Short mmCIF file of N, CA and C in Angstrom, two decimals:
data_model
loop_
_atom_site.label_atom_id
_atom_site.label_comp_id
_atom_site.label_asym_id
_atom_site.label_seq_id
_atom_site.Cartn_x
_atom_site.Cartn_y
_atom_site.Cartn_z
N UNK A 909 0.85 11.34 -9.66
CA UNK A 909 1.12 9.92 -9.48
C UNK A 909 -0.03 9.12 -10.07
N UNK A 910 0.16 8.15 -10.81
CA UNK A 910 -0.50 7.27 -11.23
C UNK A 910 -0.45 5.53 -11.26
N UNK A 911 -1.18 5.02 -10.86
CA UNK A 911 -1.11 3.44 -11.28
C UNK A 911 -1.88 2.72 -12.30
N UNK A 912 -1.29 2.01 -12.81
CA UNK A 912 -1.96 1.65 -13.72
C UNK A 912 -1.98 0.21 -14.12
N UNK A 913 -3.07 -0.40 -14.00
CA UNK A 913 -3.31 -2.10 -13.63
C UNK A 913 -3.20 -2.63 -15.52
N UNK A 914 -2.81 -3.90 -15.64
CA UNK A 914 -2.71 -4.53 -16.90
C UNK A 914 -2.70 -5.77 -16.64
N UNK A 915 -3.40 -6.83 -17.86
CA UNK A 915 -3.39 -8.10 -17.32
C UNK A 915 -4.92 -9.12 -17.48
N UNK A 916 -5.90 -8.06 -17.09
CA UNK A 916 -6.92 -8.85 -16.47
C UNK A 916 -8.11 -9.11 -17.97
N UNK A 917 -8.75 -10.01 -17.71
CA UNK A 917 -9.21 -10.53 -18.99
C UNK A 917 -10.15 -12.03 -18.80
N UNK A 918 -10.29 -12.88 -19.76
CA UNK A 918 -11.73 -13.84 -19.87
C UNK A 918 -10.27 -15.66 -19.78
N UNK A 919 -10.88 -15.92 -18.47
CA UNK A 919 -10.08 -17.03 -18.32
C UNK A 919 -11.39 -18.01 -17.94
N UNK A 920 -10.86 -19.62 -18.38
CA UNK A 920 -11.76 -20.42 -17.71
C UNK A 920 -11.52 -21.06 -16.17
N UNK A 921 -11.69 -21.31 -15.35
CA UNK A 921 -12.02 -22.19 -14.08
C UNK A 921 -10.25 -23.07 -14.25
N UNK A 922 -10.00 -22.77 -13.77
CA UNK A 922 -8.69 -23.60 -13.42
C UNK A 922 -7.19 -23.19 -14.00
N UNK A 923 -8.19 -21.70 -15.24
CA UNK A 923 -6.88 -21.40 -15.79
C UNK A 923 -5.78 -20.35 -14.76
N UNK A 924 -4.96 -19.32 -15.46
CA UNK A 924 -4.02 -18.98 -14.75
C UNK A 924 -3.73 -17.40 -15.11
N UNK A 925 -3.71 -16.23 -14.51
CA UNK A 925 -3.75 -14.80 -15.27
C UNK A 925 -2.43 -14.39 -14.32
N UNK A 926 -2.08 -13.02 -15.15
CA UNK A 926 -1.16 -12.59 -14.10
C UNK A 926 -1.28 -10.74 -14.43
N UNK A 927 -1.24 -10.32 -13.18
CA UNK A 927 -1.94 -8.62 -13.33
C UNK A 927 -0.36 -7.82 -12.50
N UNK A 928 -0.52 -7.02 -13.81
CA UNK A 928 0.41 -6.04 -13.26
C UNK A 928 0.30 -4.60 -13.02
N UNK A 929 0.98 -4.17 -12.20
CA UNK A 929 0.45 -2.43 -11.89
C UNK A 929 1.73 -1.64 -11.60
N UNK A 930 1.75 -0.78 -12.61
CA UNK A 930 3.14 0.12 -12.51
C UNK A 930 2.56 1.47 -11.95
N UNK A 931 3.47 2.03 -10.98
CA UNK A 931 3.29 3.69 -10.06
C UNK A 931 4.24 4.21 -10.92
N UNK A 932 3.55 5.56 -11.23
CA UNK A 932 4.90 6.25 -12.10
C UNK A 932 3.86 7.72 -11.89
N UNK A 933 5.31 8.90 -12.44
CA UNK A 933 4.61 10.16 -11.95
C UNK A 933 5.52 10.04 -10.82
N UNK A 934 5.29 11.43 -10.00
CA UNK A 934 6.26 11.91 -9.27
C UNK A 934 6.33 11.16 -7.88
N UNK A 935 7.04 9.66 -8.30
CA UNK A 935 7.29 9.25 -7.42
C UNK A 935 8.42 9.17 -6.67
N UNK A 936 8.37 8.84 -5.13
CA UNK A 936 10.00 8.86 -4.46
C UNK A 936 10.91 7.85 -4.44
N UNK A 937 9.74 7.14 -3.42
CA UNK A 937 9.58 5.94 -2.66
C UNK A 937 8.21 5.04 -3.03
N UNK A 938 8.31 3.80 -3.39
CA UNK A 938 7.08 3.32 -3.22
C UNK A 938 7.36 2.16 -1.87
N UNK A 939 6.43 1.82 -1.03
CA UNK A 939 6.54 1.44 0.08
C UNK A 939 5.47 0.14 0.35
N UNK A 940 4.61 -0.10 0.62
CA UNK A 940 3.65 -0.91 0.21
C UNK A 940 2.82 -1.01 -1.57
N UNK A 941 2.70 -2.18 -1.70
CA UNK A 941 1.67 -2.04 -2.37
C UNK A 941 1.03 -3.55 -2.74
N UNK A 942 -0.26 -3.37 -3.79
CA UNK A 942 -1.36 -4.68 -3.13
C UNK A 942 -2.03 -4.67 -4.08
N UNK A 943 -3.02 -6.07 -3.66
CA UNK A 943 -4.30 -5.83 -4.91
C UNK A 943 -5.53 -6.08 -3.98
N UNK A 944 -6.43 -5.63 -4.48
CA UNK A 944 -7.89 -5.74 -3.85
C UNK A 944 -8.76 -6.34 -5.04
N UNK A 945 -9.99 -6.55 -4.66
CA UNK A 945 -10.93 -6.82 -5.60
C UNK A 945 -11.98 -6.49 -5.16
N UNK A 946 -12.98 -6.55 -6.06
CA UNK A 946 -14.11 -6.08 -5.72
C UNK A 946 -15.23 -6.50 -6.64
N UNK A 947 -15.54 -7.85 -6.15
CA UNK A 947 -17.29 -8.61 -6.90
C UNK A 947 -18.68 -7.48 -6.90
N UNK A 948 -19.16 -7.96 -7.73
CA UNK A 948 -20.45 -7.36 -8.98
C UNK A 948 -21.82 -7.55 -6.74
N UNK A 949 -22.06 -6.22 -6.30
CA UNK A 949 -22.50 -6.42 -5.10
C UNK A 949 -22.03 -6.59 -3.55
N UNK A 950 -20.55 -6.45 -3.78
CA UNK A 950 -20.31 -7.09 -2.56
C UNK A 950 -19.10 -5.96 -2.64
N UNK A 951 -18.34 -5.92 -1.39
CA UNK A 951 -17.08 -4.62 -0.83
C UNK A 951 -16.18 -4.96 -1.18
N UNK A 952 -15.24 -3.84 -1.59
CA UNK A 952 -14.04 -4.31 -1.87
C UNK A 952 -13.00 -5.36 -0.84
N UNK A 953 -12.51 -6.24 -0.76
CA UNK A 953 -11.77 -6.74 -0.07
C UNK A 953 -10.34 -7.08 -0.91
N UNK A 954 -9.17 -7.12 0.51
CA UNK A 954 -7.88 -7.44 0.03
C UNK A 954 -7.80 -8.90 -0.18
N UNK A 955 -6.97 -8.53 -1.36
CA UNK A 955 -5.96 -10.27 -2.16
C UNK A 955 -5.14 -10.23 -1.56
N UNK A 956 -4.16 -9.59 -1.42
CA UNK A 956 -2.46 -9.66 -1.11
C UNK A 956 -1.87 -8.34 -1.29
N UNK A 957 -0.96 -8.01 -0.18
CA UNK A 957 -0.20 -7.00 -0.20
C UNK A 957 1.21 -7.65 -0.04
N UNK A 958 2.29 -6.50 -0.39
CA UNK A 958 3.66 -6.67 -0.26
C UNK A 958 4.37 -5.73 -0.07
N UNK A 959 5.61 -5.65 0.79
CA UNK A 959 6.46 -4.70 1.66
C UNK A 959 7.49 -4.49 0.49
N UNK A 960 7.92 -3.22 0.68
CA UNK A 960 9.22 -2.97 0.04
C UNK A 960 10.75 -3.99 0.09
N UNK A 961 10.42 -4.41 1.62
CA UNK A 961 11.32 -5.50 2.33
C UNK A 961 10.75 -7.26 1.32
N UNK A 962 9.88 -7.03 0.62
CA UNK A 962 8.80 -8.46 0.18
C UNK A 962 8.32 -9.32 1.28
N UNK A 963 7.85 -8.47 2.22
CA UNK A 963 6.94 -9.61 3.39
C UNK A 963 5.87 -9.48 2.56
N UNK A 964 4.76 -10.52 2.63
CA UNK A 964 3.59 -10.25 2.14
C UNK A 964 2.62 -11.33 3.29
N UNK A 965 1.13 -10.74 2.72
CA UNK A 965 0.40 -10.83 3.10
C UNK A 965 -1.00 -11.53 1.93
N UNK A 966 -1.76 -12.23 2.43
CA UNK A 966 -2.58 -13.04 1.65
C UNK A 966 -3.98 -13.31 2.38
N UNK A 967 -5.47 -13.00 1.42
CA UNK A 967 -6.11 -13.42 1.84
C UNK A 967 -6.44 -14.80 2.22
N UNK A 968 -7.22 -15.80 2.83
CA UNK A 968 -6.70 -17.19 3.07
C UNK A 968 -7.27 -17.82 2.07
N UNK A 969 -8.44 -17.32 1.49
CA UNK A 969 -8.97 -18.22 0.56
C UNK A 969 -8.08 -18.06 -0.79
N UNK A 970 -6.91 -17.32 -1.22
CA UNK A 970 -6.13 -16.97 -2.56
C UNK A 970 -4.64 -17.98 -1.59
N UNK A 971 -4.40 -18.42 -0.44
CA UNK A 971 -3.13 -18.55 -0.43
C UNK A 971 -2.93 -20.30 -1.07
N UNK A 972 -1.65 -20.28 -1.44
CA UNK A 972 -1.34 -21.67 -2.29
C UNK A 972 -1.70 -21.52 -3.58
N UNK A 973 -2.42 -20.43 -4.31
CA UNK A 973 -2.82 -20.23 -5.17
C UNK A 973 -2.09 -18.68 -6.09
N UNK A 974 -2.39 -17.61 -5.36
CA UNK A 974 -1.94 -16.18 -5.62
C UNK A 974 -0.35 -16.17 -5.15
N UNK A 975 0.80 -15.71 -6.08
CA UNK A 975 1.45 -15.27 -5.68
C UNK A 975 1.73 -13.43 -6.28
N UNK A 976 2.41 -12.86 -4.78
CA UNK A 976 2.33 -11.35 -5.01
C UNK A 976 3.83 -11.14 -5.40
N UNK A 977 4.05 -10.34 -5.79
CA UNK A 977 5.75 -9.82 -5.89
C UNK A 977 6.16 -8.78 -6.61
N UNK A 978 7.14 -7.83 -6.65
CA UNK A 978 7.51 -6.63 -7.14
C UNK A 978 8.56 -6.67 -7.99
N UNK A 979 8.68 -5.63 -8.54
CA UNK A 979 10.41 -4.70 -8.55
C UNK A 979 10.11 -3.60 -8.16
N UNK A 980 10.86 -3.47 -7.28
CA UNK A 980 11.21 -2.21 -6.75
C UNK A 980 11.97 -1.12 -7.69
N UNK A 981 12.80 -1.60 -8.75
CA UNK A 981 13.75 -0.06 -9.40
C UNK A 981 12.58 0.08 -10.47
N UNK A 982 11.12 -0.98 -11.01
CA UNK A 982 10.40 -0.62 -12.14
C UNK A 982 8.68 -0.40 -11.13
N UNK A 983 9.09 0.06 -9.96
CA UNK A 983 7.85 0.39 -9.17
C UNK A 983 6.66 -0.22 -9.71
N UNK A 984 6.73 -1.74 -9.76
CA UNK A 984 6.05 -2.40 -10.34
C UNK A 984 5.17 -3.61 -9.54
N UNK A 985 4.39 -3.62 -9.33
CA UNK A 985 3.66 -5.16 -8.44
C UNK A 985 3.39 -6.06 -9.16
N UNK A 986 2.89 -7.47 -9.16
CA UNK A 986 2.49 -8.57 -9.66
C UNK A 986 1.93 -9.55 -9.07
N UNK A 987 0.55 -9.88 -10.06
CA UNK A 987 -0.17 -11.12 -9.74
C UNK A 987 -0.19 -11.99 -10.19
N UNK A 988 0.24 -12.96 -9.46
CA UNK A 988 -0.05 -14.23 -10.44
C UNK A 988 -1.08 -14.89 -9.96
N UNK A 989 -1.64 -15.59 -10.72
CA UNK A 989 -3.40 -16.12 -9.89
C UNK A 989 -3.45 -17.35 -10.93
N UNK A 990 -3.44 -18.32 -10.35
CA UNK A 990 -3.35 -19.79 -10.91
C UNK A 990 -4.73 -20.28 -9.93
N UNK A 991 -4.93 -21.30 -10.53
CA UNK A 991 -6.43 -22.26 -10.74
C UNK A 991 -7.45 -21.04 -10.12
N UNK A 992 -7.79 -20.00 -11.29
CA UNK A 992 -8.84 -19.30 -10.82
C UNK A 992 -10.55 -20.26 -10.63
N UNK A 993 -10.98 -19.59 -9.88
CA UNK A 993 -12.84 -19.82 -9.29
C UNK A 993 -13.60 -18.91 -9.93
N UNK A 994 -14.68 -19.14 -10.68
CA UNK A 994 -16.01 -18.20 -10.84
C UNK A 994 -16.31 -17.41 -10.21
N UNK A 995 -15.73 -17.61 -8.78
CA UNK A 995 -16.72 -16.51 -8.12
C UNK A 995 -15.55 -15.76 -7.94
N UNK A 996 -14.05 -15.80 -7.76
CA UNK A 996 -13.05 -14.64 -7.84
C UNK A 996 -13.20 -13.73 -9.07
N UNK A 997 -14.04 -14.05 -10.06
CA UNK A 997 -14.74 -12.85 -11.26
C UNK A 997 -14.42 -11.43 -10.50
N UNK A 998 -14.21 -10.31 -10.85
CA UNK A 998 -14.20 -9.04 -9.89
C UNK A 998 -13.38 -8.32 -10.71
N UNK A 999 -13.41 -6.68 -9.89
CA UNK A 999 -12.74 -5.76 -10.78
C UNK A 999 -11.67 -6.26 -9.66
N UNK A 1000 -10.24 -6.15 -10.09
CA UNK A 1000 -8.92 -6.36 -9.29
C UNK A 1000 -8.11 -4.50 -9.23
N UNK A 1001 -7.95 -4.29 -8.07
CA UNK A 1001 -7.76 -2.69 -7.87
C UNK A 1001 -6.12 -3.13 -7.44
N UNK A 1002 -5.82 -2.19 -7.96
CA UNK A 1002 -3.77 -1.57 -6.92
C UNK A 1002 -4.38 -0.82 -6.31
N UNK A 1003 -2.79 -1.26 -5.39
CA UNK A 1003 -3.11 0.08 -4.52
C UNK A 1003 -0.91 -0.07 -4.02
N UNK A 1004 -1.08 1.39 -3.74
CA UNK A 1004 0.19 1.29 -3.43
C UNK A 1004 0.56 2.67 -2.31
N UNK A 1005 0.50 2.46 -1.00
CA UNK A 1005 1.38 3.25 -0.52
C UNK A 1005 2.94 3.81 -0.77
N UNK A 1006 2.94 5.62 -1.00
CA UNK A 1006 4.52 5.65 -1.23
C UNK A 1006 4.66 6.92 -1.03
N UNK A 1007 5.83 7.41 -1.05
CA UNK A 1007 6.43 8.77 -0.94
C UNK A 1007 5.86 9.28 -2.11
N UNK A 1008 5.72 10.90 -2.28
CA UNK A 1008 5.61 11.57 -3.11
C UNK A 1008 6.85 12.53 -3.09
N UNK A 1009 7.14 12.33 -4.47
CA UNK A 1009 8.53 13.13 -4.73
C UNK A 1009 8.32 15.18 -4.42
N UNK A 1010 9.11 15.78 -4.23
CA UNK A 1010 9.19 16.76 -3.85
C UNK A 1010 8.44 17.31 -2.33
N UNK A 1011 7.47 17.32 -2.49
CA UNK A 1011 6.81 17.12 -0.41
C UNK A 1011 7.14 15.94 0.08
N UNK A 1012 7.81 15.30 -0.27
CA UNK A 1012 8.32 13.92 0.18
C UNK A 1012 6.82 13.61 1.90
N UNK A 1013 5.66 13.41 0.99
CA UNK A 1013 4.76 12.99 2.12
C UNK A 1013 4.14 11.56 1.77
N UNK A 1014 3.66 10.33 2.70
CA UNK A 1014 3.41 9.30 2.14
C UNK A 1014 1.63 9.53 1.85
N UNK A 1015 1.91 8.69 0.67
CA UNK A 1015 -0.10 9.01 0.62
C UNK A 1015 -0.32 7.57 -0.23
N UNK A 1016 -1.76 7.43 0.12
CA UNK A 1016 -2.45 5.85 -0.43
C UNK A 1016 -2.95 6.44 -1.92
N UNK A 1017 -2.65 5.72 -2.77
CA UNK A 1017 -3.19 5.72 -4.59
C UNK A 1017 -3.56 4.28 -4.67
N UNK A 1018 -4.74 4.49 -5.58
CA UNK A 1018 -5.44 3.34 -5.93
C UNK A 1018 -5.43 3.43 -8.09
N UNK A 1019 -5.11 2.42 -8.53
CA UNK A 1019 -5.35 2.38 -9.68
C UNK A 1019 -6.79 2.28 -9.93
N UNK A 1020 -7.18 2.45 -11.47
CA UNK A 1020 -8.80 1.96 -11.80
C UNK A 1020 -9.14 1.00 -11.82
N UNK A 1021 -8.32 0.14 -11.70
CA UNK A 1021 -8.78 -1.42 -11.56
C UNK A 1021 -8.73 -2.35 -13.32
N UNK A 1022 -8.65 -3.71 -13.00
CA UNK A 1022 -8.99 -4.30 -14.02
C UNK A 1022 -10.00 -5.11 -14.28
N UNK A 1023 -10.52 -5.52 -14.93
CA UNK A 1023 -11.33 -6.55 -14.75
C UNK A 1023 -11.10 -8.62 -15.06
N UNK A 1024 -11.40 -9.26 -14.22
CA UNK A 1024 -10.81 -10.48 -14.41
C UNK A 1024 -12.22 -11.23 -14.36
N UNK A 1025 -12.43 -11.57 -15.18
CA UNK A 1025 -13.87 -12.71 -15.32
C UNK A 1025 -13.25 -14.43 -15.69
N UNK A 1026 -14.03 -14.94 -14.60
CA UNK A 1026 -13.29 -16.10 -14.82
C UNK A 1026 -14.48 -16.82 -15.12
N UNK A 1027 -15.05 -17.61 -16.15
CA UNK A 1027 -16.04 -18.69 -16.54
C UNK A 1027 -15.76 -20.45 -16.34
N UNK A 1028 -17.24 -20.93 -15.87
CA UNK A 1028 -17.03 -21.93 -14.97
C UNK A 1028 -17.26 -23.02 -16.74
#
């Protein structure tokens, strides 16, 4: 199983990116999945996750701003991130809880991340 993040890149202060991450490889089910980030010193923390059902979830300082959303038949997530901040600069990680095809067992995968630098 693999994820694999696309998207992230050199935006200025107010502009607008959008990051995508496809699970592929022996997958079943994908069930959750999300983005994290992680600034130059500081822990990774969550952006937004989303349910197979599309409930989601948002950190407070990204909401009105980040929207999260999927397809489910292209096991695919999405970010959209409008009026980015300097300091949201960071590597942006997937992550996706899901079935694994044949042991049909659920397990957490994290992509390598992308990088999103935003200049003020």
């Amino acid at each position: 199983v693999q994820l694999q993040a696309s998207g992230g890149g050199l935006v200025q202060a107010g502009g607008s990116l959008r990051l995508s991450c496809v699970a592929s490889g022996s997958v079943f089910r994908v069930n959750d999945m999300g983005w994290y980030r992680q600034a130059p010193g500081k822990e990774r923390e969550l952006v937004a996750t989303i349910t197979r059902g599309g409930s989601t979830v948002y950190t407070e300082s990204v909401k009105g701003r980040f929207t999260i959303s999927r397809d489910n038949a292209k096991n695919t997530v999405y970010l959209l991130m409008n009026n980015l901040k300097p300091e949201e600069t960071a590597v942006y990680y997937c992550y996706s809880r899901l079935m694994v095809a044949v042991i049909y067992q659920v397990m957490d995968y994290w992509g390598k991340g992308t990088l999103v630098t935003v200049s003020s």
